[in-house]
Tab-separated table of C-alpha atoms and ligand atoms in Angstrom:
chain	number	residue	atom	x	y	z
S	935	MET	CA	98.873	47.555	124.134
S	936	ASP	CA	102.238	49.889	124.960
S	937	LYS	CA	101.272	53.184	122.521
S	938	SER	CA	104.927	53.409	121.452
S	939	PHE	CA	105.200	49.570	120.682
S	940	LYS	CA	102.132	50.018	119.222
S	941	SER	CA	103.087	52.608	116.894
S	942	ILE	CA	106.602	50.800	115.701
S	943	LEU	CA	103.993	47.500	115.663
S	944	ILE	CA	102.294	49.481	112.887
S	945	ALA	CA	105.351	51.114	111.668
S	946	GLY	CA	107.136	47.365	110.889
S	947	LEU	CA	103.723	45.986	109.506
S	948	VAL	CA	103.972	49.221	106.963
S	949	THR	CA	107.557	48.598	106.125
S	950	VAL	CA	106.927	44.544	105.636
S	951	PHE	CA	103.857	45.269	103.548
S	952	MET	CA	105.766	48.079	100.656
S	953	GLY	CA	108.611	45.957	100.782
S	954	SER	CA	106.451	43.355	99.541
S	955	CYS	CA	105.653	45.620	97.184
S	956	ALA	CA	108.030	45.878	94.035
S	957	ASN	CA	106.674	49.248	92.855
S	958	SER	CA	103.709	51.726	94.088
S	959	GLN	CA	101.377	50.419	91.501
S	960	ASN	CA	102.241	46.935	93.331
S	961	VAL	CA	99.131	44.631	92.455
S	962	CYS	CA	99.076	43.399	96.558
S	963	SER	CA	96.051	45.329	97.834
S	964	TYR	CA	93.900	45.466	94.246
S	965	GLN	CA	91.112	43.611	93.630
S	966	LEU	CA	89.088	43.704	90.560
S	967	ASP	CA	85.132	43.603	91.379
S	968	ALA	CA	83.298	41.299	89.519
S	969	LYS	CA	80.474	43.078	90.133
S	970	LYS	CA	81.364	45.837	87.918
S	971	PHE	CA	80.941	43.951	85.211
S	972	ASP	CA	77.955	42.453	85.108
S	973	THR	CA	75.598	44.109	82.991
S	974	VAL	CA	73.028	43.048	80.000
S	975	ILE	CA	74.231	44.423	76.491
S	976	ASN	CA	72.457	43.594	73.991
S	977	LYS	CA	70.524	41.600	75.619
S	978	LYS	CA	72.705	39.123	76.465
S	979	PRO	CA	74.317	38.814	80.215
S	980	VAL	CA	77.747	40.235	80.818
S	981	HIS	CA	80.330	39.037	83.347
S	982	LEU	CA	83.350	38.468	84.373
S	983	PHE	CA	85.263	35.091	84.593
S	984	THR	CA	87.976	34.520	86.749
S	985	MET	CA	90.575	31.406	87.142
S	986	LYS	CA	93.165	31.003	89.228
S	987	ASN	CA	95.814	28.220	90.076
S	988	ASN	CA	97.896	27.191	92.122
S	989	ASN	CA	101.153	28.926	91.634
S	990	GLY	CA	99.873	32.103	91.935
S	991	MET	CA	98.490	32.663	88.254
S	992	GLU	CA	95.079	34.473	87.623
S	993	VAL	CA	93.340	35.485	84.346
S	994	SER	CA	90.210	37.623	84.352
S	995	ILE	CA	88.289	37.592	81.002
S	996	THR	CA	85.251	39.053	80.011
S	997	ASN	CA	82.796	37.967	77.117
S	998	PHE	CA	82.704	41.329	76.099
S	999	GLY	CA	84.684	41.174	73.419
S	1000	GLY	CA	86.117	37.720	74.673
S	1001	ARG	CA	88.332	39.914	76.675
S	1002	ILE	CA	91.095	39.333	79.018
S	1003	VAL	CA	90.723	42.448	81.928
S	1004	GLN	CA	93.279	40.869	84.030
S	1005	ILE	CA	96.321	38.694	83.968
S	1006	ILE	CA	98.006	38.457	87.775
S	1007	ILE	CA	101.523	36.294	88.220
S	1008	PRO	CA	104.086	36.378	91.126
S	1009	ASP	CA	106.987	38.113	90.175
S	1010	LYS	CA	110.600	37.613	91.236
S	1011	ASN	CA	110.138	38.473	94.493
S	1012	GLY	CA	106.716	36.257	94.829
S	1013	ASN	CA	104.623	39.468	94.242
S	1014	LYS	CA	102.104	39.506	92.265
S	1015	GLN	CA	101.652	41.692	89.760
S	1016	ASP	CA	99.074	42.846	86.829
S	1017	VAL	CA	100.714	42.455	83.254
S	1018	VAL	CA	97.824	43.660	81.265
S	1019	LEU	CA	96.565	46.704	80.623
S	1020	GLY	CA	92.319	47.920	80.489
S	1021	TYR	CA	89.568	48.594	82.384
S	1022	ASP	CA	87.746	47.809	85.996
S	1023	ASN	CA	84.454	48.574	85.313
S	1024	ILE	CA	82.352	47.155	82.044
S	1025	GLN	CA	81.400	50.487	80.894
S	1026	GLN	CA	84.702	51.719	80.103
S	1027	TYR	CA	85.160	48.806	77.839
S	1028	TYR	CA	81.926	49.331	75.996
S	1029	ASP	CA	81.152	53.387	75.824
S	1030	ILE	CA	83.051	53.861	73.440
S	1031	GLU	CA	81.877	57.607	72.676
S	1032	LYS	CA	82.806	58.227	76.362
S	1033	TYR	CA	85.985	56.392	76.852
S	1034	GLY	CA	87.262	56.091	73.514
S	1035	GLY	CA	87.169	52.757	71.565
S	1036	SER	CA	90.244	50.165	72.897
S	1037	ASP	CA	90.932	46.471	71.769
S	1038	PHE	CA	92.465	46.089	75.260
S	1039	GLY	CA	92.455	41.990	76.209
S	1040	ALA	CA	89.840	41.134	73.193
S	1041	ALA	CA	89.501	38.038	71.155
S	1042	ILE	CA	89.491	39.410	67.811
S	1043	GLY	CA	87.064	38.894	64.904
S	1044	ARG	CA	86.436	38.272	62.038
S	1045	TYR	CA	89.809	39.465	60.520
S	1046	ALA	CA	92.734	40.797	62.570
S	1047	ASN	CA	94.719	43.508	61.272
S	1048	ARG	CA	94.055	45.431	58.196
S	1049	ILE	CA	92.385	44.266	54.561
S	1050	ASN	CA	93.436	46.608	52.199
S	1051	LYS	CA	91.068	48.809	50.742
S	1052	GLY	CA	87.972	46.471	53.035
S	1053	GLN	CA	87.897	44.580	49.862
S	1054	ILE	CA	87.960	40.907	49.248
S	1055	THR	CA	86.860	38.782	46.445
S	1056	ILE	CA	85.580	35.515	47.341
S	1057	GLY	CA	84.265	32.820	44.971
S	1058	GLY	CA	84.460	35.613	42.387
S	1059	LYS	CA	82.627	38.174	43.760
S	1060	GLN	CA	84.221	41.515	45.406
S	1061	ILE	CA	82.807	42.335	48.945
S	1062	GLN	CA	83.746	45.882	50.417
S	1063	LEU	CA	84.171	45.906	54.203
S	1064	PRO	CA	83.728	48.704	56.332
S	1065	GLN	CA	86.879	51.061	56.213
S	1066	ASN	CA	88.046	51.944	59.709
S	1067	ASN	CA	91.533	53.060	59.730
S	1068	PHE	CA	93.361	54.653	56.854
S	1069	GLY	CA	90.824	53.649	54.287
S	1070	HIS	CA	91.615	50.003	55.505
S	1071	CYS	CA	89.122	47.233	57.434
S	1072	LEU	CA	91.392	46.803	60.769
S	1073	HIS	CA	90.216	43.861	62.919
S	1074	GLY	CA	86.560	43.718	61.127
S	1075	GLY	CA	85.532	46.743	61.560
S	1076	PRO	CA	84.202	49.512	63.694
S	1077	ASN	CA	81.854	46.436	65.183
S	1078	GLY	CA	84.314	43.485	65.298
S	1079	TRP	CA	83.977	40.678	67.508
S	1080	GLN	CA	86.097	42.748	70.419
S	1081	TYR	CA	82.721	44.911	70.534
S	1082	ALA	CA	80.352	41.867	70.501
S	1083	ILE	CA	79.261	39.700	73.389
S	1084	TYR	CA	80.336	35.945	72.946
S	1085	ASP	CA	78.172	33.494	74.946
S	1086	GLY	CA	80.839	33.115	78.025
S	1087	LYS	CA	80.924	29.956	80.126
S	1088	LYS	CA	83.249	28.924	82.602
S	1089	GLU	CA	83.486	25.402	82.525
S	1090	ASN	CA	85.480	24.134	84.833
S	1091	ASP	CA	88.486	25.942	87.521
S	1092	SER	CA	90.681	26.139	84.577
S	1093	THR	CA	88.707	26.416	81.341
S	1094	ILE	CA	86.658	29.724	80.144
S	1095	THR	CA	84.597	29.385	76.686
S	1096	MET	CA	83.988	31.935	74.526
S	1097	SER	CA	81.481	31.685	71.872
S	1098	ILE	CA	79.972	33.819	69.358
S	1099	VAL	CA	77.426	33.169	66.008
S	1100	SER	CA	78.161	35.936	63.255
S	1101	PRO	CA	75.676	35.844	61.390
S	1102	ASP	CA	75.702	35.682	57.268
S	1103	GLY	CA	76.619	39.560	56.643
S	1104	ASP	CA	78.166	40.506	59.318
S	1105	ALA	CA	79.930	43.703	59.061
S	1106	ASN	CA	79.553	42.224	55.057
S	1107	PHE	CA	81.949	39.243	56.012
S	1108	PRO	CA	79.806	36.478	53.926
S	1109	GLY	CA	78.564	33.283	55.917
S	1110	LYS	CA	77.105	32.230	59.178
S	1111	VAL	CA	80.022	31.995	61.380
S	1112	GLU	CA	80.272	30.267	64.717
S	1113	ALA	CA	83.241	30.628	66.321
S	1114	LYS	CA	84.488	29.350	69.795
S	1115	VAL	CA	87.742	30.545	72.019
S	1116	THR	CA	88.767	28.591	74.703
S	1117	TYR	CA	91.019	29.842	77.330
S	1118	THR	CA	92.827	27.535	79.833
S	1119	LEU	CA	95.271	28.113	82.825
S	1120	THR	CA	97.579	25.616	82.967
S	1121	SER	CA	99.413	24.685	86.541
S	1122	THR	CA	102.612	25.619	84.897
S	1123	ASN	CA	101.387	29.007	84.472
S	1124	ALA	CA	100.287	28.975	80.859
S	1125	LEU	CA	97.343	30.667	79.133
S	1126	ASP	CA	96.203	28.706	76.438
S	1127	ILE	CA	94.128	29.983	73.548
S	1128	GLN	CA	92.605	27.767	71.237
S	1129	TYR	CA	90.274	29.010	68.322
S	1130	GLU	CA	88.190	27.215	66.031
S	1131	ALA	CA	85.190	28.457	63.589
S	1132	THR	CA	83.298	27.206	60.902
S	1133	THR	CA	81.381	28.769	58.208
S	1134	ASP	CA	78.345	27.611	56.188
S	1135	ALA	CA	80.022	29.290	52.842
S	1136	GLU	CA	82.879	30.330	51.912
S	1137	THR	CA	84.449	33.413	54.159
S	1138	VAL	CA	88.258	34.784	55.434
S	1139	ILE	CA	88.858	34.143	58.987
S	1140	ASN	CA	92.009	35.742	61.026
S	1141	MET	CA	91.697	35.730	65.039
S	1142	THR	CA	94.048	36.573	67.493
S	1143	ASN	CA	94.112	38.225	71.085
S	1144	HIS	CA	94.957	41.468	71.675
S	1145	SER	CA	96.372	41.629	75.031
S	1146	TYR	CA	98.712	45.222	75.962
S	1147	PHE	CA	101.685	43.584	78.169
S	1148	ASN	CA	103.040	45.823	80.831
S	1149	LEU	CA	105.637	42.779	82.415
S	1150	ASN	CA	106.908	45.884	84.597
S	1151	GLY	CA	103.757	45.457	86.188
S	1152	ASP	CA	103.863	49.146	86.243
S	1153	PRO	CA	101.681	50.927	83.459
S	1154	THR	CA	102.970	54.374	84.336
S	1155	LYS	CA	105.479	53.461	82.414
S	1156	ASN	CA	106.107	52.324	78.820
S	1157	ILE	CA	108.117	49.303	78.062
S	1158	GLU	CA	110.898	50.521	76.220
S	1159	ASN	CA	112.907	48.787	79.403
S	1160	CYS	CA	111.437	45.036	78.228
S	1161	ILE	CA	113.704	42.748	76.435
S	1162	LEU	CA	111.991	41.020	73.567
S	1163	TYR	CA	113.310	37.813	71.284
S	1164	VAL	CA	110.659	37.339	67.864
S	1165	ASN	CA	111.771	34.146	66.080
S	1166	ALA	CA	112.072	35.475	62.620
S	1167	ASP	CA	114.064	36.055	59.757
S	1168	CYS	CA	111.421	38.205	57.825
S	1169	MET	CA	109.148	40.677	58.336
S	1170	THR	CA	106.668	42.544	55.925
S	1171	PRO	CA	106.934	46.352	55.578
S	1172	VAL	CA	103.993	48.345	55.595
S	1173	ASN	CA	103.361	52.419	53.418
S	1174	ARG	CA	102.483	55.132	55.195
S	1175	THR	CA	98.845	53.914	56.279
S	1176	PHE	CA	99.942	51.008	58.099
S	1177	MET	CA	99.679	48.834	54.673
S	1178	THR	CA	101.501	45.994	54.397
S	1179	THR	CA	103.641	46.109	50.896
S	1180	GLY	CA	102.981	42.680	49.647
S	1181	GLU	CA	106.769	42.294	50.018
S	1182	ILE	CA	108.902	39.560	52.413
S	1183	VAL	CA	111.783	41.480	53.682
S	1184	LYS	CA	114.839	39.677	54.848
S	1185	MET	CA	116.418	41.446	58.074
S	1186	ALA	CA	120.365	41.959	58.355
S	1187	GLU	CA	121.750	41.254	61.739
S	1188	ASP	CA	122.102	45.211	62.761
S	1189	ASP	CA	118.201	45.553	61.301
S	1190	PRO	CA	115.979	47.828	64.192
S	1191	PHE	CA	113.501	44.788	63.395
S	1192	ASN	CA	115.896	41.817	64.083
S	1193	PHE	CA	114.857	40.534	67.362
S	1194	LEU	CA	116.751	37.322	67.038
S	1195	LYS	CA	119.218	38.520	69.361
S	1196	PRO	CA	116.932	39.721	72.154
S	1197	LYS	CA	117.497	43.252	72.772
S	1198	ALA	CA	115.596	45.911	74.826
S	1199	VAL	CA	111.962	47.118	72.816
S	1200	GLY	CA	113.616	50.608	72.827
S	1201	LYS	CA	117.205	50.281	71.951
S	1202	ASP	CA	116.249	51.056	67.770
S	1203	ILE	CA	112.906	52.182	68.165
S	1204	ASN	CA	114.260	56.007	67.259
S	1205	ALA	CA	116.578	54.679	64.600
S	1206	ASP	CA	116.298	56.982	61.268
S	1207	ASN	CA	114.649	54.537	59.586
S	1208	GLU	CA	111.827	54.700	57.624
S	1209	GLN	CA	109.312	51.202	58.691
S	1210	LEU	CA	109.741	52.755	61.980
S	1211	LYS	CA	108.428	56.229	61.273
S	1212	PHE	CA	105.728	54.514	59.214
S	1213	GLY	CA	105.081	52.607	62.231
S	1214	MET	CA	105.296	55.657	64.673
S	1215	GLY	CA	107.076	52.559	66.152
S	1216	TYR	CA	106.651	48.701	66.084
S	1217	ASP	CA	103.519	48.004	64.088
S	1218	HIS	CA	104.700	45.094	62.309
S	1219	ASN	CA	104.470	41.709	61.063
S	1220	TRP	CA	106.844	39.359	61.508
S	1221	CYS	CA	107.391	36.205	59.420
S	1222	LEU	CA	107.476	33.538	62.198
S	1223	ASN	CA	110.591	31.168	61.987
S	1224	THR	CA	108.379	28.318	63.320
S	1225	TYR	CA	106.302	28.483	60.367
S	1226	LYS	CA	107.657	25.915	57.648
S	1227	ASP	CA	105.538	24.303	54.418
S	1228	GLY	CA	102.786	25.346	55.880
S	1229	VAL	CA	102.900	24.011	59.236
S	1230	GLY	CA	103.199	25.826	62.632
S	1231	ASN	CA	105.594	24.299	65.118
S	1232	ASP	CA	103.557	25.571	68.445
S	1233	LYS	CA	106.234	23.686	70.496
S	1234	GLU	CA	109.239	25.863	69.553
S	1235	ILE	CA	109.178	29.805	71.015
S	1236	ALA	CA	107.594	32.820	68.502
S	1237	ALA	CA	108.537	35.267	70.398
S	1238	SER	CA	109.509	36.025	74.485
S	1239	LEU	CA	109.690	39.124	76.727
S	1240	TRP	CA	111.244	39.715	80.117
S	1241	SER	CA	111.201	42.478	82.475
S	1242	PRO	CA	114.363	43.467	83.521
S	1243	ILE	CA	112.300	45.140	86.848
S	1244	THR	CA	109.847	42.076	87.556
S	1245	GLY	CA	111.849	39.133	86.497
S	1246	ILE	CA	108.642	38.099	84.740
S	1247	ARG	CA	108.954	36.597	81.387
S	1248	LEU	CA	106.530	35.397	78.847
S	1249	ASP	CA	107.128	32.743	75.750
S	1250	VAL	CA	104.679	32.911	73.188
S	1251	TYR	CA	103.785	29.922	71.280
S	1252	THR	CA	101.707	29.502	68.257
S	1253	ASN	CA	100.649	27.736	65.150
S	1254	GLU	CA	100.626	30.873	62.943
S	1255	PRO	CA	102.741	32.122	60.272
S	1256	GLY	CA	102.770	35.720	61.887
S	1257	ILE	CA	102.998	37.572	64.473
S	1258	GLN	CA	102.142	41.862	64.393
S	1259	VAL	CA	104.291	43.122	67.115
S	1260	TYR	CA	102.336	46.353	68.144
S	1261	THR	CA	104.477	49.244	70.643
S	1262	GLY	CA	101.244	50.839	71.694
S	1263	ASN	CA	102.209	53.870	69.707
S	1264	PHE	CA	98.669	54.786	69.671
S	1265	LEU	CA	98.252	55.373	73.482
S	1266	ASP	CA	98.153	58.760	73.778
S	1267	GLY	CA	96.764	59.394	77.606
S	1268	THR	CA	93.195	58.942	76.806
S	1269	ALA	CA	92.247	55.869	78.654
S	1270	LYS	CA	92.423	55.876	82.026
S	1271	GLY	CA	92.567	52.265	83.600
S	1272	LYS	CA	92.291	49.634	86.177
S	1273	LYS	CA	93.326	51.898	89.408
S	1274	GLY	CA	93.098	55.031	87.586
S	1275	ILE	CA	96.061	54.762	85.579
S	1276	ILE	CA	96.821	56.427	82.802
S	1277	TYR	CA	98.114	54.668	79.874
S	1278	ASN	CA	100.384	56.984	77.851
S	1279	ARG	CA	102.049	56.053	74.530
S	1280	ARG	CA	104.446	52.520	74.831
S	1281	ALA	CA	102.909	51.831	78.098
S	1282	ALA	CA	102.279	48.125	76.622
S	1283	ILE	CA	103.572	45.698	73.597
S	1284	CYS	CA	101.250	43.292	71.805
S	1285	LEU	CA	101.798	40.224	70.629
S	1286	GLU	CA	99.382	39.422	68.588
S	1287	THR	CA	99.749	35.958	67.012
S	1288	GLN	CA	97.944	35.790	63.158
S	1289	LYS	CA	97.735	35.638	59.457
S	1290	TYR	CA	100.025	37.826	57.914
S	1291	PRO	CA	97.888	41.450	56.996
S	1292	ASP	CA	95.881	41.714	54.057
S	1293	THR	CA	96.084	37.798	52.594
S	1294	PRO	CA	92.513	37.701	51.605
S	1295	ASN	CA	94.687	40.204	48.825
S	1296	LYS	CA	97.703	38.155	48.644
S	1297	PRO	CA	97.283	34.789	46.932
S	1298	ASP	CA	100.801	33.472	48.135
S	1299	TRP	CA	100.627	34.207	51.888
S	1300	PRO	CA	99.156	31.490	54.181
S	1301	THR	CA	95.127	31.707	53.513
S	1302	ALA	CA	92.985	33.416	56.025
S	1303	ASN	CA	89.846	31.204	53.926
S	1304	LEU	CA	87.457	29.015	55.442
S	1305	LYS	CA	85.562	26.861	53.523
S	1306	PRO	CA	81.986	24.997	54.500
S	1307	GLY	CA	82.878	21.388	56.222
S	1308	GLU	CA	86.686	23.059	56.935
S	1309	THR	CA	87.460	24.040	60.645
S	1310	TYR	CA	89.827	26.966	61.586
S	1311	LYS	CA	92.092	26.585	64.133
S	1312	SER	CA	94.498	28.621	65.763
S	1313	HIS	CA	96.906	28.080	68.735
S	1314	CYS	CA	98.109	30.876	71.133
S	1315	VAL	CA	100.325	30.193	74.480
S	1316	PHE	CA	101.187	32.674	76.695
S	1317	ALA	CA	103.602	31.113	78.897
S	1318	PHE	CA	104.567	32.971	82.073
S	1319	SER	CA	107.692	32.515	84.319
S	1320	VAL	CA	110.405	34.418	85.957
S	1321	SER	CA	113.815	34.260	84.813
S	1322	LYS	CA	117.160	36.325	84.714
S	1323	GLY	CA	117.240	37.034	81.216
S	1324	LEU	CA	116.629	35.953	78.113
R	1460	LIG	C1	97.424	47.494	64.596
R	1460	LIG	C2	97.425	49.180	65.572
R	1460	LIG	C3	96.315	49.663	65.861
R	1460	LIG	C4	96.301	48.607	67.271
R	1460	LIG	C5	94.950	48.979	67.401
R	1460	LIG	C6	97.247	46.989	66.283
R	1460	LIG	O1	96.524	45.201	65.848
R	1460	LIG	O2	98.353	46.817	64.232
R	1460	LIG	O3	97.905	49.873	64.387
R	1460	LIG	O4	96.519	50.832	66.278
R	1460	LIG	O5	96.099	47.033	66.630
R	1460	LIG	O6	94.298	48.205	68.605
């Protein structure tokens, strides 16, 4: 081949390739190596499980903590973007001492969010749970299910299940609990997550998924440009220790926490507002309008997020009464994630469907109690699409 023709051809191919990659961190040429997740922890096998559909969506989950490691979605130009934070190997998830703990993508249990001073009373008995966050119990304590090995199974091309048996007294929670998380990838680019649990003695359960979303597909930059909608008139304020005060506050139209009219995450995030100062940004529970008279409507949108860069949109549906919106305020550049990207403050946002925080100590709020013979059922759908806005 003529040399100059060859170099023009190569230059052309490079241009086409670069053109199809919207940003330098594009995932076009990036594949997770499943072998880097194959290991044995506490005598249990750990793997990476992947589902793909015919619309270009791909979801990879490890049974270490039932964690979503990667979600790939085609953007407005058809380029594939990875929209969640995480690591590309099991060591970084597991070796907390070396890499720092993280909840990236995890199936949190037994109790997502905070329990005041780690104290609950069940059947008249006061129980002290681990206190791992400002004196409170956060996400089930330091050994929550996000650090446990689930039994992972790829049921079929579009379903992965993660099951766990948590013994009576696990982190001091009473009752032997058997829980199962079912992840289903639909043909319409939704990731449907069903949680189910049973117990042999009265206990509390509140599970959630802790994915850190960056719909820009570029975690080198923060998500303050993303547009957020939260279908909630009220939120639950916190004190200086991130513990809910027990109040339910209705938000005025100009309240920085009011996202009924979609606005950029960063629009008011630095406003002179006590709650934003206490939370170091958004790290609060919103009381969803989709939950009425004890029933959650998982057909109506609970929250939406949209990236003006990629056009990728995420709609969240749930039967739960609350959603914790956490803008990654504690990410501090310590975690070096997939592709060696350092995760700085607000590199992502979590949309955690759940009960209101500390419900075991708030008898008037939708209960998290589970008794023998009952089945805990929680539903969360992360539906992805491409749109021109919210
Ligand atoms: C909490 C944050 C916490 C984070 C850790 C969120 O659900 O609200 O305060 O830092 O989880 O994963």
